Coordinates of C-alpha atoms in Angstrom, one line a residue:
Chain A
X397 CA -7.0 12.2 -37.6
X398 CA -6.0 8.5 -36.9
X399 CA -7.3 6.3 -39.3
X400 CA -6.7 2.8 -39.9
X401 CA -8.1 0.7 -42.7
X402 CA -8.1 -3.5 -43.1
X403 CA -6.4 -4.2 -40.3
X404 CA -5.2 -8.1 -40.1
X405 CA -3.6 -9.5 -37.5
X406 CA -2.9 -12.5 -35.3
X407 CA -1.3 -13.6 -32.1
X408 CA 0.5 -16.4 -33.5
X409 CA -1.0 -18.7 -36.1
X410 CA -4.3 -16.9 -34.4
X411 CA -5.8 -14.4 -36.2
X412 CA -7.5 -11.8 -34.6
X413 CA -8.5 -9.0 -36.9
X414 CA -9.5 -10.0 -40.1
X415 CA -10.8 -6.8 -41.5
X416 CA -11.1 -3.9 -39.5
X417 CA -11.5 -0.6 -40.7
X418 CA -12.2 2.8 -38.7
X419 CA -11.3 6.6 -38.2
X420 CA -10.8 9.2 -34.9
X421 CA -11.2 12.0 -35.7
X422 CA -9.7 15.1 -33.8
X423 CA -12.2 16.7 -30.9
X424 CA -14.6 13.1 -31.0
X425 CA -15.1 10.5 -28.7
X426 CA -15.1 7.3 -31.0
X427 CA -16.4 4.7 -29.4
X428 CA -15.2 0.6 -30.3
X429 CA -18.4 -1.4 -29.2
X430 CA -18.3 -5.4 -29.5
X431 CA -18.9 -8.2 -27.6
X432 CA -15.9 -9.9 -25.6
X433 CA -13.7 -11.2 -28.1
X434 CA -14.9 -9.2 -30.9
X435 CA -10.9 -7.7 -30.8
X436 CA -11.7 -4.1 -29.3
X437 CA -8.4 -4.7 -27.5
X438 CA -6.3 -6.7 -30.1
X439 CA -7.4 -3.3 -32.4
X440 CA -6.1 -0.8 -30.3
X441 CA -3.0 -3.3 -30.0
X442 CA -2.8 -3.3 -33.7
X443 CA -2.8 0.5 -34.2
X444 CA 0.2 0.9 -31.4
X445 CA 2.0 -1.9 -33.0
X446 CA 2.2 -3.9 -30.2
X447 CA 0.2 -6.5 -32.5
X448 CA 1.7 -6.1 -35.5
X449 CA -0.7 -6.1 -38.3
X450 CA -0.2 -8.6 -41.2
X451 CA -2.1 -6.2 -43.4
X452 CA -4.0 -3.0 -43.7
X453 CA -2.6 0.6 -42.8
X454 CA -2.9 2.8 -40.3
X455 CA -2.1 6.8 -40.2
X456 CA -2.2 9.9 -38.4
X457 CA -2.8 13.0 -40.1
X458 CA -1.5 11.5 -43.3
X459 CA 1.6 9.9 -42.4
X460 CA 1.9 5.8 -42.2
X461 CA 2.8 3.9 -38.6
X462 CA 1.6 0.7 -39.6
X463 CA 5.5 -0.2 -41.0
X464 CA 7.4 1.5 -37.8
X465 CA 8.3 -0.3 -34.3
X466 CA 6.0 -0.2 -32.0
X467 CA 8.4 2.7 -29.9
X468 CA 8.3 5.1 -32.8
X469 CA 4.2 4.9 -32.9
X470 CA 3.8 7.1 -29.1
X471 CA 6.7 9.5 -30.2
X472 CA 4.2 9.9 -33.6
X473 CA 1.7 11.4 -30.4
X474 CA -0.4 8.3 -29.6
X475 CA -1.1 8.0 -25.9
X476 CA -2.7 4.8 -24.4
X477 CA -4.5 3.7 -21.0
X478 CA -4.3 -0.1 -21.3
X479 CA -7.0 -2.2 -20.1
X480 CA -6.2 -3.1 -16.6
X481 CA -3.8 -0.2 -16.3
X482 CA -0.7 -1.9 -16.7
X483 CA 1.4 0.5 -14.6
X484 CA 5.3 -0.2 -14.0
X485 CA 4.2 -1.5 -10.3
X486 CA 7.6 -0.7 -8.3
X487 CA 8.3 2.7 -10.3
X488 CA 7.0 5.7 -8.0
X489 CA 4.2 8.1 -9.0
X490 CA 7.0 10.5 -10.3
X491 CA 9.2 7.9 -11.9
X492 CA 5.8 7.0 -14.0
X493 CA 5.2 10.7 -14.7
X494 CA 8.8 10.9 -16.1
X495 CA 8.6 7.7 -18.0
X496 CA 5.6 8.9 -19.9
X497 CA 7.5 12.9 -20.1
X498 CA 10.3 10.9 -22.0
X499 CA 8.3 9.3 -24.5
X500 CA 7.6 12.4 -26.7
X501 CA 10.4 15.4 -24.7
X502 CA 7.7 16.9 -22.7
X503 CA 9.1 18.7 -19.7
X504 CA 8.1 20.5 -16.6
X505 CA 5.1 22.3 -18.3
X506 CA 2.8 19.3 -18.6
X507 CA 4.4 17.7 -16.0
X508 CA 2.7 20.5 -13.7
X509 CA -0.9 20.2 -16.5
X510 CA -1.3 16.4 -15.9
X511 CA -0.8 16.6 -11.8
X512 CA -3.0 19.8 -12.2
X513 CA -5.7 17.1 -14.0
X514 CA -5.2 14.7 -11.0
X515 CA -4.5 16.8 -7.4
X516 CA -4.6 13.3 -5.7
X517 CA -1.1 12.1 -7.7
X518 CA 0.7 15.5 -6.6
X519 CA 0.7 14.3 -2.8
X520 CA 1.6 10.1 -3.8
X521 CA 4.5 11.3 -6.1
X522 CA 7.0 9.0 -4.1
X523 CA 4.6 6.3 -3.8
X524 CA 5.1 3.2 -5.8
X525 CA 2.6 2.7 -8.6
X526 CA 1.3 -0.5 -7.2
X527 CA 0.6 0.4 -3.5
X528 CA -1.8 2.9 -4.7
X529 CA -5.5 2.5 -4.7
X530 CA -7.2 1.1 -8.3
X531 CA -9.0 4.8 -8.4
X532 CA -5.5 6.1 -7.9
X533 CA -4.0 4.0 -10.5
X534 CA -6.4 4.8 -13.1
X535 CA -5.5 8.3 -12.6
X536 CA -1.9 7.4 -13.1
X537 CA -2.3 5.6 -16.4
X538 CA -4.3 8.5 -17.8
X539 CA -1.8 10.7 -16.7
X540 CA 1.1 8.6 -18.4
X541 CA -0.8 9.0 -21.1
X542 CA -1.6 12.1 -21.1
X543 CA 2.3 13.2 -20.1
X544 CA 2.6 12.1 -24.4
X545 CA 0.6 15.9 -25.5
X546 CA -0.7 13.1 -27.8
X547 CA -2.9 14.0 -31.0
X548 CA -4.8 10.4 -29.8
X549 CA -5.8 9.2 -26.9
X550 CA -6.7 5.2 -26.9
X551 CA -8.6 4.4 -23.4
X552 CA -9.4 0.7 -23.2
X553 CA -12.1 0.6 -20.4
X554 CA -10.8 3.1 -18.4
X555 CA -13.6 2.6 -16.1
X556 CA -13.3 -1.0 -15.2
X557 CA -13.4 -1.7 -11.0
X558 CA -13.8 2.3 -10.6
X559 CA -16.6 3.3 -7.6
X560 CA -18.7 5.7 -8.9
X561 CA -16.9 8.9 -8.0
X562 CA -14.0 7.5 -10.2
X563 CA -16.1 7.0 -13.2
X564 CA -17.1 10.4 -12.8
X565 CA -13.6 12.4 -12.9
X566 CA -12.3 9.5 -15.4
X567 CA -15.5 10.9 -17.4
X568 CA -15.0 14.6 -16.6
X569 CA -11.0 14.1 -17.9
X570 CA -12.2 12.5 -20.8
X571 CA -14.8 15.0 -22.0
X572 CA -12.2 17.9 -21.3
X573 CA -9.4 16.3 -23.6
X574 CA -12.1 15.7 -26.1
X575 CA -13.1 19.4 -26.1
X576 CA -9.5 20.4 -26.1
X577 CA -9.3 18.9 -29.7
X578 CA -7.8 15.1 -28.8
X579 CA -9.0 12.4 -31.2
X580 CA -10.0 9.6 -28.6
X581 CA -10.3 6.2 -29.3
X582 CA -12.7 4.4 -26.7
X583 CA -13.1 1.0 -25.6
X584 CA -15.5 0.2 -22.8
X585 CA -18.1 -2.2 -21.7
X586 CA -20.3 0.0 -19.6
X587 CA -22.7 1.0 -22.2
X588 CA -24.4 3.3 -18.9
X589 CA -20.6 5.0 -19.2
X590 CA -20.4 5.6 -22.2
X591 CA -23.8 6.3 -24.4
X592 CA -24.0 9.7 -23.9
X593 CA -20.1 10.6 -24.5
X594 CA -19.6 8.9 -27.8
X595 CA -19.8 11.6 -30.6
X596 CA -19.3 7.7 -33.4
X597 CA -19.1 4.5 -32.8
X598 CA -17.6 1.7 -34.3
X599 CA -19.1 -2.3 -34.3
X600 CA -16.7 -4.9 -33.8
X601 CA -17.7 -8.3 -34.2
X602 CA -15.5 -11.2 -34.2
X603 CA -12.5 -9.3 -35.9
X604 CA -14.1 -7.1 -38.6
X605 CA -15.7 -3.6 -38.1
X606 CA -19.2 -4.4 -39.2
X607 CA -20.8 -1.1 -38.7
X608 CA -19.9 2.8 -37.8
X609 CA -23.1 5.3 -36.6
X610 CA -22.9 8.6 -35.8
X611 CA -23.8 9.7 -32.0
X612 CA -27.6 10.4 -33.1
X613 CA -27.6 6.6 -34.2
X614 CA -26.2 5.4 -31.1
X615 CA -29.9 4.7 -29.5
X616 CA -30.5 1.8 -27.4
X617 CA -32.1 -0.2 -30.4
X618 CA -29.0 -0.2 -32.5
X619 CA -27.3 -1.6 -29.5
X620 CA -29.4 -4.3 -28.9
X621 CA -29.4 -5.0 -32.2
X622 CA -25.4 -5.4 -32.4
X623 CA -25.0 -6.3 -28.9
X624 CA -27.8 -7.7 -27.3
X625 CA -27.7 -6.0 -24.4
Chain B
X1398 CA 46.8 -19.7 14.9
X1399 CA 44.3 -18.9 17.6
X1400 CA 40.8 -19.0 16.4
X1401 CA 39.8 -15.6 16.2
X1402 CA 43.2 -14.8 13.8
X1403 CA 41.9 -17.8 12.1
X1404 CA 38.4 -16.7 11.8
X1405 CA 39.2 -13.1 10.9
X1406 CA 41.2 -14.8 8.3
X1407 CA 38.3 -16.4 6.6
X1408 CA 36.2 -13.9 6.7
X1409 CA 38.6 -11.4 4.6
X1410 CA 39.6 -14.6 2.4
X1411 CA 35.3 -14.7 1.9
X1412 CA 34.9 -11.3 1.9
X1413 CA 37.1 -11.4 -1.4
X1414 CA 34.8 -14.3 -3.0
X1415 CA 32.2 -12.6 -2.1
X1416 CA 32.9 -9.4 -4.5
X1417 CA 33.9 -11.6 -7.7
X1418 CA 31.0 -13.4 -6.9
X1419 CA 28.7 -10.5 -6.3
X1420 CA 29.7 -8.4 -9.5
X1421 CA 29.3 -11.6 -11.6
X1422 CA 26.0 -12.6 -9.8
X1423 CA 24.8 -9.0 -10.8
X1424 CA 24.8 -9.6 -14.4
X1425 CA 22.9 -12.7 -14.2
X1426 CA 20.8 -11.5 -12.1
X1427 CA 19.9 -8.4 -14.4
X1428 CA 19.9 -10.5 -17.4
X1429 CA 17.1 -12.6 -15.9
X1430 CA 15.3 -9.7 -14.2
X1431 CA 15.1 -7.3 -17.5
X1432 CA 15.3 -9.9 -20.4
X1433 CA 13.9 -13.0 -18.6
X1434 CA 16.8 -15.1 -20.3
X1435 CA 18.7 -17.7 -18.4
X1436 CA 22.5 -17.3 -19.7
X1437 CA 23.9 -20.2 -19.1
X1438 CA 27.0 -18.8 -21.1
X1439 CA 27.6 -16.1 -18.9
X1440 CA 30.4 -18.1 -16.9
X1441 CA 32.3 -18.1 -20.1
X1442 CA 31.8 -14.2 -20.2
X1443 CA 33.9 -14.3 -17.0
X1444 CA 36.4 -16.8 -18.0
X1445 CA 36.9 -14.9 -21.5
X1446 CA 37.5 -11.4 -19.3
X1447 CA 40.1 -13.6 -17.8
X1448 CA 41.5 -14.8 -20.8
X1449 CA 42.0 -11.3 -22.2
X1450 CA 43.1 -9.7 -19.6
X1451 CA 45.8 -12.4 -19.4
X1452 CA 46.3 -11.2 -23.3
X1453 CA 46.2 -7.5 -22.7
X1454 CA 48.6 -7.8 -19.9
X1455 CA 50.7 -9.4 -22.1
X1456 CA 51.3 -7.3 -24.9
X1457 CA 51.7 -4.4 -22.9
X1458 CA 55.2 -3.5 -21.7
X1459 CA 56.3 -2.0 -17.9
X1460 CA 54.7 -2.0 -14.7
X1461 CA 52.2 -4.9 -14.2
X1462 CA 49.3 -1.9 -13.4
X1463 CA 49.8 -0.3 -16.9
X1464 CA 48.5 -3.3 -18.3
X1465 CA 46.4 -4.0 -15.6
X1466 CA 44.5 -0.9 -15.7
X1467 CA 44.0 -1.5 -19.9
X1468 CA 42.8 -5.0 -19.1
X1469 CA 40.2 -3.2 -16.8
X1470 CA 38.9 -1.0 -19.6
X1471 CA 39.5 -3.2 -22.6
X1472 CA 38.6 -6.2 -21.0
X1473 CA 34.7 -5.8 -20.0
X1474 CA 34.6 -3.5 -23.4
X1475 CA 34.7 -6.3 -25.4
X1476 CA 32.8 -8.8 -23.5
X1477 CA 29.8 -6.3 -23.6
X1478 CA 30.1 -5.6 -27.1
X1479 CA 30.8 -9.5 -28.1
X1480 CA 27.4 -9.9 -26.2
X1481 CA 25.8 -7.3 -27.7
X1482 CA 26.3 -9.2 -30.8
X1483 CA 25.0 -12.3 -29.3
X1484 CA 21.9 -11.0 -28.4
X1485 CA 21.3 -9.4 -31.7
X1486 CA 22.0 -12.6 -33.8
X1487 CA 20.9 -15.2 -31.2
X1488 CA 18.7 -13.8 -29.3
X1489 CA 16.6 -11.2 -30.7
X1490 CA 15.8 -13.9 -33.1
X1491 CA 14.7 -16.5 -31.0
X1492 CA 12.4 -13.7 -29.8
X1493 CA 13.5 -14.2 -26.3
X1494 CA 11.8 -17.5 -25.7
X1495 CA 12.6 -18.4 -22.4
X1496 CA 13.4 -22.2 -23.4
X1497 CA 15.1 -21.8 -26.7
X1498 CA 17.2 -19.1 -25.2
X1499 CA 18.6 -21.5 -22.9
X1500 CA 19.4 -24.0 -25.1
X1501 CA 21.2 -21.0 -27.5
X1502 CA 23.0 -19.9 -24.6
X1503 CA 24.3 -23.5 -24.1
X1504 CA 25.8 -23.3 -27.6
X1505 CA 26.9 -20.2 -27.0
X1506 CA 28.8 -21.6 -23.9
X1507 CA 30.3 -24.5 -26.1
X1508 CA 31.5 -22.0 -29.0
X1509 CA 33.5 -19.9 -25.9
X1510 CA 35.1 -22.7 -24.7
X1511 CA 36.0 -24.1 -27.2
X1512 CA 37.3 -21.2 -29.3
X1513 CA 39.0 -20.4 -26.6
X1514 CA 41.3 -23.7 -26.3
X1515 CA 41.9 -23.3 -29.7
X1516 CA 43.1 -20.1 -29.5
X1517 CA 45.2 -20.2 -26.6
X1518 CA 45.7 -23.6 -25.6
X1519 CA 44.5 -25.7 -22.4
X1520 CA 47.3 -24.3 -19.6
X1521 CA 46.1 -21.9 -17.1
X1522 CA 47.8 -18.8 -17.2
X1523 CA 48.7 -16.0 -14.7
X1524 CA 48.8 -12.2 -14.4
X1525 CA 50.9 -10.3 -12.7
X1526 CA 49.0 -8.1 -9.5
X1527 CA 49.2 -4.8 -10.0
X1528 CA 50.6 -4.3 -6.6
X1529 CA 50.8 -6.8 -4.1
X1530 CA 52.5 -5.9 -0.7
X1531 CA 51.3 -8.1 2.2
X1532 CA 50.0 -6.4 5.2
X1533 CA 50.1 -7.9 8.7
X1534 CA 46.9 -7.5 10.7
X1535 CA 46.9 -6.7 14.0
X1536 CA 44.8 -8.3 16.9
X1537 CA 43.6 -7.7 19.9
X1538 CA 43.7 -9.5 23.0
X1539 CA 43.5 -9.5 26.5
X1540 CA 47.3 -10.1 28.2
X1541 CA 48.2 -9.6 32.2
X1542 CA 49.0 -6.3 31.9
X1543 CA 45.6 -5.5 30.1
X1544 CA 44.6 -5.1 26.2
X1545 CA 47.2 -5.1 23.5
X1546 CA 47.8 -5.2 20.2
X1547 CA 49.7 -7.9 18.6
X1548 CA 50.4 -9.6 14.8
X1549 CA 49.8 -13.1 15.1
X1550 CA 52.0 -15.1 12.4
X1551 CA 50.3 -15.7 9.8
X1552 CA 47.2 -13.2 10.1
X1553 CA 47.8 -11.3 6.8
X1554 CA 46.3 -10.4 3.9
X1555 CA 48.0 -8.7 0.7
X1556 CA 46.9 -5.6 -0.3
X1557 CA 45.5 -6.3 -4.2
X1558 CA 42.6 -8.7 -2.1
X1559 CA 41.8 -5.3 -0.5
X1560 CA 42.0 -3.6 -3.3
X1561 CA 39.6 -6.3 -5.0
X1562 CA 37.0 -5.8 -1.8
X1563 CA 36.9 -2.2 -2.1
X1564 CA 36.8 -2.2 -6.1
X1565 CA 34.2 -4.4 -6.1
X1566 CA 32.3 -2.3 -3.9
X1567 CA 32.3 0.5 -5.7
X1568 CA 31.3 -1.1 -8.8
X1569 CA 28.3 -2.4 -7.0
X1570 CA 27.4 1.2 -5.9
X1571 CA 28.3 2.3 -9.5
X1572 CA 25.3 0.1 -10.6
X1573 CA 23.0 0.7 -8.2
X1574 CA 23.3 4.6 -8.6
X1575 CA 23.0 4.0 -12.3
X1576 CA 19.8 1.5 -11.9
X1577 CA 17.7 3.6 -9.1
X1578 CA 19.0 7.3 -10.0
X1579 CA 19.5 7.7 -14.0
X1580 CA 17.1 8.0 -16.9
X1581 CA 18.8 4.8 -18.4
X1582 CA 18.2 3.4 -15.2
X1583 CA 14.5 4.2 -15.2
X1584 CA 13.6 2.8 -18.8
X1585 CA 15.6 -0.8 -17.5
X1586 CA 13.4 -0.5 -14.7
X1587 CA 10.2 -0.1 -16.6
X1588 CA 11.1 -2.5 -19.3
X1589 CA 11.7 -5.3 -16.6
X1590 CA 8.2 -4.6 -15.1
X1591 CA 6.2 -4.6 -18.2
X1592 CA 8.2 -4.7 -22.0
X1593 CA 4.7 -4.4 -23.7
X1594 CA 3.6 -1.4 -22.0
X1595 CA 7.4 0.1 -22.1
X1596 CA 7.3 -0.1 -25.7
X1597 CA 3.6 1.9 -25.9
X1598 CA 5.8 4.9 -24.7
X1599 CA 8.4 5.0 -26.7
X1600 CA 11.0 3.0 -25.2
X1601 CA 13.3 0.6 -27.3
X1602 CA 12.9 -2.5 -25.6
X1603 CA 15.3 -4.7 -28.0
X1604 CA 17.6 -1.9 -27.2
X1605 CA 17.4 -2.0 -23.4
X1606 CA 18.0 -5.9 -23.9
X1607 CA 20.8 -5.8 -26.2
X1608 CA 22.4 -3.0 -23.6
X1609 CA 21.4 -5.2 -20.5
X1610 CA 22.8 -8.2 -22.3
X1611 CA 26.0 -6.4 -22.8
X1612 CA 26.5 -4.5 -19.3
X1613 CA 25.8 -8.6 -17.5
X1614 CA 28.7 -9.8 -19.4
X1615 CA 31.1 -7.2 -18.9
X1616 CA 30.0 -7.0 -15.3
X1617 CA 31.2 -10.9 -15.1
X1618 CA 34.0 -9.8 -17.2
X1619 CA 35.2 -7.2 -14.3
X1620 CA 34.8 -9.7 -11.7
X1621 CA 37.5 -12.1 -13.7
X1622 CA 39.9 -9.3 -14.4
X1623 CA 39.8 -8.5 -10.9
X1624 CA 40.7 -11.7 -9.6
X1625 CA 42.8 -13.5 -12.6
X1626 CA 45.5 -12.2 -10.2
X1627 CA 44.9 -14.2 -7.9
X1628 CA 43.6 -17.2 -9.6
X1629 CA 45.0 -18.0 -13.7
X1630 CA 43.0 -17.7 -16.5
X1631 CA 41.9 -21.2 -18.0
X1632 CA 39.3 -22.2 -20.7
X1633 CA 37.5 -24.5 -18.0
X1634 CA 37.0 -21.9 -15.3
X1635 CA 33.4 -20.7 -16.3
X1636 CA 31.7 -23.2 -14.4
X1637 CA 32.3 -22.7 -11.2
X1638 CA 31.2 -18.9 -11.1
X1639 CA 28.4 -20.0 -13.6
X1640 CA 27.2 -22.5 -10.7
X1641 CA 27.7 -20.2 -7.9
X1642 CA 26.4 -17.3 -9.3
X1643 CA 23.1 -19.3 -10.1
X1644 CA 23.0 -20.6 -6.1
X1645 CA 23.2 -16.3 -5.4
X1646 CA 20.4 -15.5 -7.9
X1647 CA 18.1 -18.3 -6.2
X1648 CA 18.9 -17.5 -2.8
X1649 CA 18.7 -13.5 -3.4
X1650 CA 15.8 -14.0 -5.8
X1651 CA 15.3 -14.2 -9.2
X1652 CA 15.9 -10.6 -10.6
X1653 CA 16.5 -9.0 -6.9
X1654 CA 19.7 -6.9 -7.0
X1655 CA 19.9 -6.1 -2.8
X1656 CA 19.1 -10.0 -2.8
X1657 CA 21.7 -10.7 -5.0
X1658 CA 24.4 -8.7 -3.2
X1659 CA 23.0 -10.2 0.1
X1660 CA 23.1 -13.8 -1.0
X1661 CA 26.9 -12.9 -2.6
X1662 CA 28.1 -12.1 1.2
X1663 CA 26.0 -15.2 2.6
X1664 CA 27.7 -17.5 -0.1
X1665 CA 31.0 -15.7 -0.3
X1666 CA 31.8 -15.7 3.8
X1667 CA 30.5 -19.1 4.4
X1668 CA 32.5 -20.4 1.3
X1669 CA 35.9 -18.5 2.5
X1670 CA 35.1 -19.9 6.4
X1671 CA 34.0 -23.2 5.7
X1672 CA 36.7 -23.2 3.8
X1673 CA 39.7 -22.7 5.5
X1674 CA 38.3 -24.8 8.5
X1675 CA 37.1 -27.9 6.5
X1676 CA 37.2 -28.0 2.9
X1677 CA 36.3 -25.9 -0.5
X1678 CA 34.0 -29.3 -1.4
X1679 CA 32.1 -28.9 1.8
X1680 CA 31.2 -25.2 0.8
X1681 CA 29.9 -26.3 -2.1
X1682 CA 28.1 -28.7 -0.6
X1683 CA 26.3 -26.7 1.8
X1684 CA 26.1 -24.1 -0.7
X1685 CA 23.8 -26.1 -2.7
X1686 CA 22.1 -27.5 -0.1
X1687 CA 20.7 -23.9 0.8
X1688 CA 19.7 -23.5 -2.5
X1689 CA 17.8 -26.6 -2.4
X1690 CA 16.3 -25.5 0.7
X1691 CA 15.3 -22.0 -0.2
X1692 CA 13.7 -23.8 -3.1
X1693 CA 11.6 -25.8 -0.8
X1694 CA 11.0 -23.3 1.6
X1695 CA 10.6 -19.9 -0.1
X1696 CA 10.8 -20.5 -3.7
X1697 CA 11.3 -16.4 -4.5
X1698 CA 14.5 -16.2 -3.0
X1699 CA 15.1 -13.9 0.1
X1700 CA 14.0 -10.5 -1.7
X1701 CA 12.2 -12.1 -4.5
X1702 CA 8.5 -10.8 -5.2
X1703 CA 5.1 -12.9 -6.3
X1704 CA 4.5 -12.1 -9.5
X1705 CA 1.8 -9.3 -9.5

């Protein structure tokens, strides 16, 4: 269970998150709902200390990352899809694979799992990551992330510029490493995408978590209510 | 000398700038293309490899290669490991900003120099070759009784400047093996692309740096033991392979190791024939006149990519 708790941070004399509290737990979809620039992304940042927090804590199962570098935290078994995919553009499919392997000693075995997840990387696998298609691409940061074994996945809008049938197998992959026990942490603005996935989800709004509902909660109303939409 | 003797001349005389220039090109250009640090010291790396290898090769007794062949080892050793040190107190803590970091790396530049004409004094100072026969070249040409093979006076080169070609050369292969085919290779590779992302799995991005920091100035280092036998070791002789390894990294663009390499032959033959048929100021000249035109023309260099 990841679980972070006042988390304040700042890009620069800019702070970001001024008080943001919430828990993943292990076989749920949480979901991080806010409007842009509530700091769903700075959050996620936060918790892979890539934004280092000035206060607050976060664990997994117990044990504190919030004071280690931000390379220990994935080794800990935190995998993350960034927003926009962020994919090492001249590495090849297979150099990204192995980059992602690396991160945590996973070898051949789930090398073979996470091509087995995506068929379509198997045949680009000395293709650099930037030639390939954005549905393509998406596939590869998941798989990056997935190449960790990680305890929690964090997914920041993993569906952004996908056609349909994307969505769909980005969806599919999702729900199948929520039911194989992952604890994932969701960030996405489709609320179509998402609605019926999210087992909790968590209300951002401009830096502080303002409210957490359970997945019977989650009903139109209470978005409109936090959201507007 | 007949033109063609001549010309072949120049071309091994370039060929041999070319390699110095290459190897010490390479570490500026992976210094900008991992760490996105100008180095504006990283001439003095090279003239401090030539100042110790003038000191190793001093204080070892026998056959000019014995020391030689220390300086080699020792030489880029500590040039890596005096960077490493610079990069940990400089510029780790200047969190890699790409202005302050050039105005460190001045100082840095200025503390080099001038430690070094304290230390040993303003002369320049030479070292022995390790070997150093001269080999005659032979030429062909067409007679009255048909092709032949003759040694024009003069047409010569000695056999450490081949040694320094084909050194050089394998050092660059050395590299690019360890860049394109090695695990180490791979996380330099990823860190230059994206150092936020690299760190979400796990790899130690001040680490990479410090190492990449290291391996540029012991690359420049090589280069200056390599050719302190044929030019001496002085505190002042940074500049000139600081400048010219800056016109390579434009011209090859920024970051670009086959540009760099490329742009190290272009430089390094035009210098050696322009030359020997005009003047060294004239290379220069037209040296930095490409640059100003690649500038204008096609800002990213030969090889260089738009930024994604």
């Amino acid at each position: 269970m990841l679980e972070a708790t006042g988390l304040r941070a700042a890009y620069g004399p800019v702070e970001v998150l001024h008080d943001v509290s919430l828990t993943a737990r292990a076989g749920e979809i949480t979901c991080l709902l806010g409007r842009n620039g509530a700091g769903k992304s700075s959050t996620l940042k936060a918790i892979l200390g890539l934004l280092p927090p000035s206060r607050g804590t976060v664990t997994l199962d117990g044990a504190a990352l919030h004071a280690l570098p931000a390379h220990e935290i994935p080794k800990r078994g935190i995998g993350y899809v960034p927003q926009g995919r962020r994919l090492f553009r001249e590495l090849t499919v297979a150099e990204t694979i192995e980059v992602g392997l690396m991160t945590r000693g996973e070898g051949r075995e789930t090398r073979d799992w996470v091509l087995d997840l995506f068929p379509r990387l198997r045949e680009r696998l000395g293709q650099q990551a930037g030639t390939l298609s954005g549905g393509e691409q998406q596939m590869l940061a998941t798989a990056r992330a997935l190449c960790l074994r990680p305890k929690v996945l964090l997914l920041d809008e993993p569906t952004e510029g996908l056609q349909p049938s994307m969505i769909d197998l980005i969806r599919d992959v999702t729900v199948r490493m929520r039911d194989e026990g992952y604890a994932i942490l969701l960030v996405e603005q489709r609320m179509d995408a998402i609605l019926d996935l999210a087992d909790r989800a968590v209300f951002l709004e401009t830096g502080r978590s303002v409210e957490t509902v359970a997945r019977a909660d989650l009903t139109p109303q209470t978005l409109h209510r936090r959201l507007g939409v | 000398m007949q033109f063609g003797p001549h010309l072949l001349l120049a071309i091994l005389e370039g060929l041999v700038t070319a390699s110095i220039l290459s190897l010490t090109a390479m570490g500026l250009s992976l210094v900008f293309g991992v760490m996105r640090v100008v180095n504006v010291a990283h001439g003095e790396a090279y003239m401090l490899g030539a100042v110790l290898a003038w000191w190793v090769t001093g204080l070892i007794a026998g056959h000019p290669a014995a020391g030689f062949v220390i300086a080699a080892i020792a030489a880029p050793l500590i040039m890596g490991a005096l960077a490493v040190a610079s990069d940990r107190l400089v510029l780790k803590r200047l969190n890699y900003d790409p202005d302050r970091t050039i105005v460190a790396t001045i100082g840095l530049l200025y503390i080099a120099q001038q430690t070094t004409l304290m230390s040993f004094g303003p002369d320049a100072r030479p070292v022995e070759p390790p070997f150093n026969q001269r080999i005659a070249l032979p030429w062909l040409e067409r007679t009255e009784e048909g092709w032949a093979w003759f040694y024009p006076w003069g047409l010569s080169i000695t056999s450490y400047k081949l040694f320094v070609i084909a050194a050089a050369a394998l050092i660059l292969v050395a590299i690019w093996l360890i860049i394109t085919r090695t695990r180490a290779g791979l996380l330099m590779r990823a860190t230059q692309q994206d150092s936020e992302t690299a760190q979400a799995f796990g790899i130690p991005v001040g680490t990479v740096y410090s190492v990449v920091f290291g391996i540029g100035a012991a690359l420049a280092a090589l280069g200056a033991v390599l050719v302190v036998p044929i030019q001496q070791a002085h505190y002042l002789m940074g500049g000139e392979p600081l400048l010219l390894s800056f016109i390579v990294v434009i011209i090859g663009g920024l970051g670009s190791l086959p540009g760099t390499v490329i742009a190290a032959l272009l430089i390094g033959l035009s210098d050696g024939i322009i030359s020997v048929f005009f003047s060294p100021t004239l290379a220069k000249i037209i040296a930095t006149l490409l640059v100003a035109m690649v500038l204008v023309f096609r800002p990213r260099g030969l090889l260089g990519k738009a930024p994604a």
